[in-house]
mmCIF file of C-alpha atoms in Angstrom:
data_model
loop_
_atom_site.group_PDB
_atom_site.id
_atom_site.type_symbol
_atom_site.label_atom_id
_atom_site.label_comp_id
_atom_site.label_asym_id
_atom_site.label_seq_id
_atom_site.Cartn_x
_atom_site.Cartn_y
_atom_site.Cartn_z
ATOM 1 C CA UNK A 1 -8.386 -7.300 17.444
ATOM 2 C CA UNK A 2 -4.781 -8.255 16.645
ATOM 3 C CA UNK A 3 -2.314 -5.506 15.814
ATOM 4 C CA UNK A 4 -0.477 -5.927 12.503
ATOM 5 C CA UNK A 5 1.523 -2.665 12.649
ATOM 6 C CA UNK A 6 2.901 -0.864 15.720
ATOM 7 C CA UNK A 7 5.110 2.231 15.667
ATOM 8 C CA UNK A 8 6.595 3.619 18.864
ATOM 9 C CA UNK A 9 8.145 7.119 18.931
ATOM 10 C CA UNK A 10 9.392 6.832 15.342
ATOM 11 C CA UNK A 11 11.488 9.664 13.935
ATOM 12 C CA UNK A 12 13.044 9.824 10.476
ATOM 13 C CA UNK A 13 15.788 12.335 9.737
ATOM 14 C CA UNK A 14 17.354 13.202 6.393
ATOM 15 C CA UNK A 15 20.483 15.267 5.896
ATOM 16 C CA UNK A 16 20.136 17.791 3.084
ATOM 17 C CA UNK A 17 23.484 19.493 2.668
ATOM 18 C CA UNK A 18 24.410 20.807 6.084
ATOM 19 C CA UNK A 19 20.806 20.889 7.261
ATOM 20 C CA UNK A 20 18.801 18.157 8.955
ATOM 21 C CA UNK A 21 15.229 17.556 7.818
ATOM 22 C CA UNK A 22 12.776 15.731 10.096
ATOM 23 C CA UNK A 23 10.397 13.877 7.778
ATOM 24 C CA UNK A 24 8.674 12.128 10.696
ATOM 25 C CA UNK A 25 8.715 13.433 14.238
ATOM 26 C CA UNK A 26 8.066 11.076 17.185
ATOM 27 C CA UNK A 27 5.211 9.160 15.550
ATOM 28 C CA UNK A 28 3.358 6.393 17.388
ATOM 29 C CA UNK A 29 0.408 4.442 15.989
ATOM 30 C CA UNK A 30 -1.257 1.045 15.818
ATOM 31 C CA UNK A 31 -3.073 -0.562 12.897
ATOM 32 C CA UNK A 32 -5.315 -3.594 13.293
ATOM 33 C CA UNK A 33 -5.069 -6.691 11.161
ATOM 34 C CA UNK A 34 -7.608 -6.622 8.340
ATOM 35 C CA UNK A 35 -8.186 -2.855 8.455
ATOM 36 C CA UNK A 36 -8.651 -0.629 5.424
ATOM 37 C CA UNK A 37 -6.593 2.440 6.374
ATOM 38 C CA UNK A 38 -6.279 5.838 4.706
ATOM 39 C CA UNK A 39 -3.342 8.195 5.323
ATOM 40 C CA UNK A 40 -4.207 11.807 4.511
ATOM 41 C CA UNK A 41 -2.109 14.952 4.476
ATOM 42 C CA UNK A 42 -0.672 17.694 2.285
ATOM 43 C CA UNK A 43 2.430 17.228 0.122
ATOM 44 C CA UNK A 44 5.543 17.006 2.278
ATOM 45 C CA UNK A 45 3.578 16.029 5.381
ATOM 46 C CA UNK A 46 5.422 12.710 5.789
ATOM 47 C CA UNK A 47 2.829 10.324 4.321
ATOM 48 C CA UNK A 48 5.185 8.557 1.910
ATOM 49 C CA UNK A 49 7.945 8.397 4.529
ATOM 50 C CA UNK A 50 5.518 6.663 6.867
ATOM 51 C CA UNK A 51 4.553 4.212 4.133
ATOM 52 C CA UNK A 52 8.211 3.502 3.311
ATOM 53 C CA UNK A 53 9.070 2.763 6.942
ATOM 54 C CA UNK A 54 6.119 0.412 7.391
ATOM 55 C CA UNK A 55 7.093 -1.360 4.163
ATOM 56 C CA UNK A 56 10.743 -1.780 5.123
ATOM 57 C CA UNK A 57 11.962 0.373 2.233
ATOM 58 C CA UNK A 58 13.647 2.720 4.694
ATOM 59 C CA UNK A 59 14.927 2.546 8.273
ATOM 60 C CA UNK A 60 14.044 4.669 11.278
ATOM 61 C CA UNK A 61 16.422 7.221 12.799
ATOM 62 C CA UNK A 62 14.816 6.730 16.213
ATOM 63 C CA UNK A 63 12.019 4.593 17.585
ATOM 64 C CA UNK A 64 10.717 1.073 17.035
ATOM 65 C CA UNK A 65 8.564 -0.681 14.422
ATOM 66 C CA UNK A 66 6.799 -4.009 14.915
ATOM 67 C CA UNK A 67 5.137 -5.786 11.984
ATOM 68 C CA UNK A 68 2.885 -8.686 12.986
ATOM 69 C CA UNK A 69 4.720 -8.942 16.307
ATOM 70 C CA UNK A 70 8.216 -8.887 14.816
ATOM 71 C CA UNK A 71 10.612 -6.027 15.540
ATOM 72 C CA UNK A 72 12.060 -4.957 12.166
ATOM 73 C CA UNK A 73 13.742 -1.796 13.485
ATOM 74 C CA UNK A 74 17.329 -2.997 13.274
ATOM 75 C CA UNK A 75 17.033 -5.227 10.214
ATOM 76 C CA UNK A 76 19.889 -4.890 7.743
ATOM 77 C CA UNK A 77 19.198 -4.539 4.013
ATOM 78 C CA UNK A 78 19.259 -8.299 3.399
ATOM 79 C CA UNK A 79 16.749 -8.910 6.190
ATOM 80 C CA UNK A 80 14.535 -6.045 4.984
ATOM 81 C CA UNK A 81 14.543 -7.452 1.437
ATOM 82 C CA UNK A 82 13.379 -10.833 2.768
ATOM 83 C CA UNK A 83 10.786 -9.117 4.969
ATOM 84 C CA UNK A 84 9.362 -7.155 2.025
ATOM 85 C CA UNK A 85 9.217 -10.236 -0.187
ATOM 86 C CA UNK A 86 7.316 -12.263 2.400
ATOM 87 C CA UNK A 87 5.013 -9.644 3.915
ATOM 88 C CA UNK A 88 4.467 -6.505 1.817
ATOM 89 C CA UNK A 89 2.720 -5.734 -1.449
ATOM 90 C CA UNK A 90 3.219 -2.332 -3.093
ATOM 91 C CA UNK A 91 1.073 -0.316 -5.479
ATOM 92 C CA UNK A 92 2.765 2.893 -6.580
ATOM 93 C CA UNK A 93 1.346 5.873 -8.442
ATOM 94 C CA UNK A 94 4.004 5.194 -11.098
ATOM 95 C CA UNK A 95 3.485 1.713 -12.341
ATOM 96 C CA UNK A 96 6.921 0.064 -11.906
ATOM 97 C CA UNK A 97 6.180 -2.644 -14.445
ATOM 98 C CA UNK A 98 8.648 -4.077 -16.949
ATOM 99 C CA UNK A 99 8.202 -2.941 -20.550
ATOM 100 C CA UNK A 100 9.834 -6.073 -22.002
ATOM 101 C CA UNK A 101 7.426 -8.445 -20.239
ATOM 102 C CA UNK A 102 3.787 -9.192 -21.052
ATOM 103 C CA UNK A 103 0.962 -8.463 -18.632
ATOM 104 C CA UNK A 104 0.975 -12.096 -17.505
ATOM 105 C CA UNK A 105 4.755 -12.197 -17.116
ATOM 106 C CA UNK A 106 4.744 -8.973 -15.076
ATOM 107 C CA UNK A 107 2.208 -10.435 -12.656
ATOM 108 C CA UNK A 108 3.862 -13.865 -12.504
ATOM 109 C CA UNK A 109 7.127 -12.271 -11.341
ATOM 110 C CA UNK A 110 6.050 -12.569 -7.714
ATOM 111 C CA UNK A 111 5.477 -16.336 -7.850
ATOM 112 C CA UNK A 112 9.102 -17.172 -7.079
ATOM 113 C CA UNK A 113 9.457 -14.879 -4.073
ATOM 114 C CA UNK A 114 6.249 -15.449 -2.075
ATOM 115 C CA UNK A 115 4.903 -18.454 -0.227
ATOM 116 C CA UNK A 116 1.246 -18.451 -1.188
ATOM 117 C CA UNK A 117 0.589 -16.393 -4.336
ATOM 118 C CA UNK A 118 -2.824 -15.961 -5.900
ATOM 119 C CA UNK A 119 -3.053 -17.328 -9.439
ATOM 120 C CA UNK A 120 -1.727 -14.640 -11.796
ATOM 121 C CA UNK A 121 -4.497 -15.097 -14.362
ATOM 122 C CA UNK A 122 -7.142 -14.739 -11.649
ATOM 123 C CA UNK A 123 -5.495 -11.553 -10.374
ATOM 124 C CA UNK A 124 -5.416 -10.147 -13.916
ATOM 125 C CA UNK A 125 -9.078 -11.029 -14.413
ATOM 126 C CA UNK A 126 -9.969 -9.278 -11.140
ATOM 127 C CA UNK A 127 -8.673 -5.959 -12.520
ATOM 128 C CA UNK A 128 -10.447 -6.411 -15.860
ATOM 129 C CA UNK A 129 -7.420 -7.134 -18.055
ATOM 130 C CA UNK A 130 -8.098 -10.745 -19.028
ATOM 131 C CA UNK A 131 -8.293 -9.714 -22.714
ATOM 132 C CA UNK A 132 -4.861 -8.056 -22.541
ATOM 133 C CA UNK A 133 -2.973 -10.853 -20.857
ATOM 134 C CA UNK A 134 -0.374 -11.294 -23.639
ATOM 135 C CA UNK A 135 0.127 -7.611 -24.423
ATOM 136 C CA UNK A 136 3.187 -5.564 -23.527
ATOM 137 C CA UNK A 137 2.919 -2.362 -21.446
ATOM 138 C CA UNK A 138 3.516 -0.167 -24.497
ATOM 139 C CA UNK A 139 0.279 -1.563 -25.939
ATOM 140 C CA UNK A 140 -1.702 -0.453 -22.878
ATOM 141 C CA UNK A 141 -3.063 2.862 -21.683
ATOM 142 C CA UNK A 142 -1.720 4.464 -18.511
ATOM 143 C CA UNK A 143 -4.736 3.281 -16.549
ATOM 144 C CA UNK A 144 -4.311 -0.261 -17.835
ATOM 145 C CA UNK A 145 -0.632 -0.242 -16.859
ATOM 146 C CA UNK A 146 -1.653 0.820 -13.350
ATOM 147 C CA UNK A 147 -4.061 -2.098 -13.220
ATOM 148 C CA UNK A 148 -1.186 -4.454 -14.103
ATOM 149 C CA UNK A 149 0.743 -3.204 -11.068
ATOM 150 C CA UNK A 150 -2.367 -3.675 -8.911
ATOM 151 C CA UNK A 151 -2.862 -7.226 -10.206
ATOM 152 C CA UNK A 152 0.770 -8.028 -9.389
ATOM 153 C CA UNK A 153 0.400 -6.705 -5.844
ATOM 154 C CA UNK A 154 -2.826 -8.662 -5.328
ATOM 155 C CA UNK A 155 -1.245 -11.830 -6.733
ATOM 156 C CA UNK A 156 1.466 -11.567 -4.085
ATOM 157 C CA UNK A 157 -1.212 -12.176 -1.416
ATOM 158 C CA UNK A 158 0.747 -10.205 1.192
ATOM 159 C CA UNK A 159 -0.181 -9.547 4.801
ATOM 160 C CA UNK A 160 0.040 -5.815 4.137
ATOM 161 C CA UNK A 161 -0.769 -3.980 0.913
ATOM 162 C CA UNK A 162 0.690 -0.461 0.709
ATOM 163 C CA UNK A 163 -0.807 1.853 -1.902
ATOM 164 C CA UNK A 164 0.440 5.309 -2.918
ATOM 165 C CA UNK A 165 -2.392 7.066 -4.811
ATOM 166 C CA UNK A 166 -3.407 3.746 -6.435
ATOM 167 C CA UNK A 167 -6.270 5.183 -8.496
ATOM 168 C CA UNK A 168 -4.546 8.427 -9.510
ATOM 169 C CA UNK A 169 -4.070 7.343 -13.138
ATOM 170 C CA UNK A 170 -7.507 5.763 -13.513
ATOM 171 C CA UNK A 171 -10.842 7.106 -14.697
ATOM 172 C CA UNK A 172 -13.479 7.364 -11.969
ATOM 173 C CA UNK A 173 -15.374 4.200 -12.939
ATOM 174 C CA UNK A 174 -12.261 2.043 -13.012
ATOM 175 C CA UNK A 175 -10.984 3.712 -9.842
ATOM 176 C CA UNK A 176 -14.139 2.729 -7.973
ATOM 177 C CA UNK A 177 -13.807 -0.879 -9.161
ATOM 178 C CA UNK A 178 -10.185 -0.963 -7.971
ATOM 179 C CA UNK A 179 -11.205 0.455 -4.575
ATOM 180 C CA UNK A 180 -13.791 -2.328 -4.276
ATOM 181 C CA UNK A 181 -11.081 -4.841 -5.084
ATOM 182 C CA UNK A 182 -8.702 -3.368 -2.494
ATOM 183 C CA UNK A 183 -11.476 -3.263 0.111
ATOM 184 C CA UNK A 184 -12.233 -6.902 -0.606
ATOM 185 C CA UNK A 185 -8.636 -7.811 0.261
ATOM 186 C CA UNK A 186 -9.442 -6.907 3.870
ATOM 187 C CA UNK A 187 -12.331 -9.341 4.156
ATOM 188 C CA UNK A 188 -11.844 -12.002 6.829
ATOM 189 C CA UNK A 189 -8.682 -10.142 7.937
ATOM 190 C CA UNK A 190 -6.737 -11.782 5.086
ATOM 191 C CA UNK A 191 -4.863 -8.576 4.287
ATOM 192 C CA UNK A 192 -4.403 -5.093 5.666
ATOM 193 C CA UNK A 193 -4.598 -2.281 3.108
ATOM 194 C CA UNK A 194 -3.037 1.147 3.658
ATOM 195 C CA UNK A 195 -3.651 3.905 1.105
ATOM 196 C CA UNK A 196 -1.861 7.240 0.887
ATOM 197 C CA UNK A 197 -4.085 9.743 -0.881
ATOM 198 C CA UNK A 198 -5.182 13.367 -1.178
ATOM 199 C CA UNK A 199 -8.783 12.296 -1.845
ATOM 200 C CA UNK A 200 -10.812 13.027 1.292
ATOM 201 C CA UNK A 201 -13.728 10.912 0.016
ATOM 202 C CA UNK A 202 -11.667 7.827 0.880
ATOM 203 C CA UNK A 203 -12.226 8.627 4.556
ATOM 204 C CA UNK A 204 -15.874 7.556 4.276
ATOM 205 C CA UNK A 205 -14.952 3.966 3.401
ATOM 206 C CA UNK A 206 -11.950 3.532 5.705
ATOM 207 C CA UNK A 207 -11.827 1.683 9.026
ATOM 208 C CA UNK A 208 -9.388 4.307 10.237
ATOM 209 C CA UNK A 209 -7.981 7.573 8.910
ATOM 210 C CA UNK A 210 -4.509 8.811 9.849
ATOM 211 C CA UNK A 211 -4.026 12.535 9.284
ATOM 212 C CA UNK A 212 -0.383 13.591 8.943
ATOM 213 C CA UNK A 213 0.953 17.149 9.049
ATOM 214 C CA UNK A 214 4.519 18.448 9.353
ATOM 215 C CA UNK A 215 5.876 14.981 10.104
ATOM 216 C CA UNK A 216 3.480 14.371 12.985
ATOM 217 C CA UNK A 217 0.242 12.453 13.461
ATOM 218 C CA UNK A 218 -2.320 15.225 13.656
ATOM 219 C CA UNK A 219 -5.290 12.937 14.264
ATOM 220 C CA UNK A 220 -6.398 9.305 14.025
ATOM 221 C CA UNK A 221 -10.088 8.762 13.333
ATOM 222 C CA UNK A 222 -11.667 5.359 13.898
ATOM 223 C CA UNK A 223 -14.723 4.697 11.751
ATOM 224 C CA UNK A 224 -17.004 2.130 13.378
ATOM 225 C CA UNK A 225 -19.394 2.122 10.416
ATOM 226 C CA UNK A 226 -17.477 2.745 7.173
ATOM 227 C CA UNK A 227 -19.675 3.320 4.141
ATOM 228 C CA UNK A 228 -20.026 0.884 1.313
ATOM 229 C CA UNK A 229 -18.124 2.192 -1.709
ATOM 230 C CA UNK A 230 -21.367 2.455 -3.716
ATOM 231 C CA UNK A 231 -22.815 4.771 -1.052
ATOM 232 C CA UNK A 232 -20.187 7.458 -1.677
ATOM 233 C CA UNK A 233 -20.911 10.204 -4.219
ATOM 234 C CA UNK A 234 -17.645 9.997 -6.182
#
């Protein structure tokens, strides 16, 4: 199976005052194209740092990162911006949607920066917001606002979809529906989905689970027979 993400001996250092903090420490991993991947670990383990490096939102201190065969390690900010626009979709725990734009306008934002977007109205329908398409974020609940951000990421039709606690603001029923939608993105290797979460139940449905602790990869578990989402007792 083709590799979509490859990290070799990646370290990320931050300077806090006069001290140096190692957020990631000599991390190497591979992720296959079309996989549904879960990154698990306690707060401060390095999960979000790992996600940011894969998504080109930050640069490594040491090591090398390949995305779909391209070395992005030494990209400058302009090149990283272009890389993110063409390859990466983001779903954050905090919605990052624009309050002065309607649901439809928020989702349509990606149309001008990607090559092959999914129809915005179809993406909105897929997250169950077709009746709210002309509303503004202030007219929506927190869970509905999160679904707008998910619809926008799906509409982008990116190679890689990076999700930081994507169902954290949703009720359990809606969360399960969103997980089904994210899982579907991986069908036929169209997209690769990576989720950072504290929810260990996600491990049952993942193709692989990356456990992070103290800036290191503690374990990588490959799941040859991931469960169907409906089989998990949420």
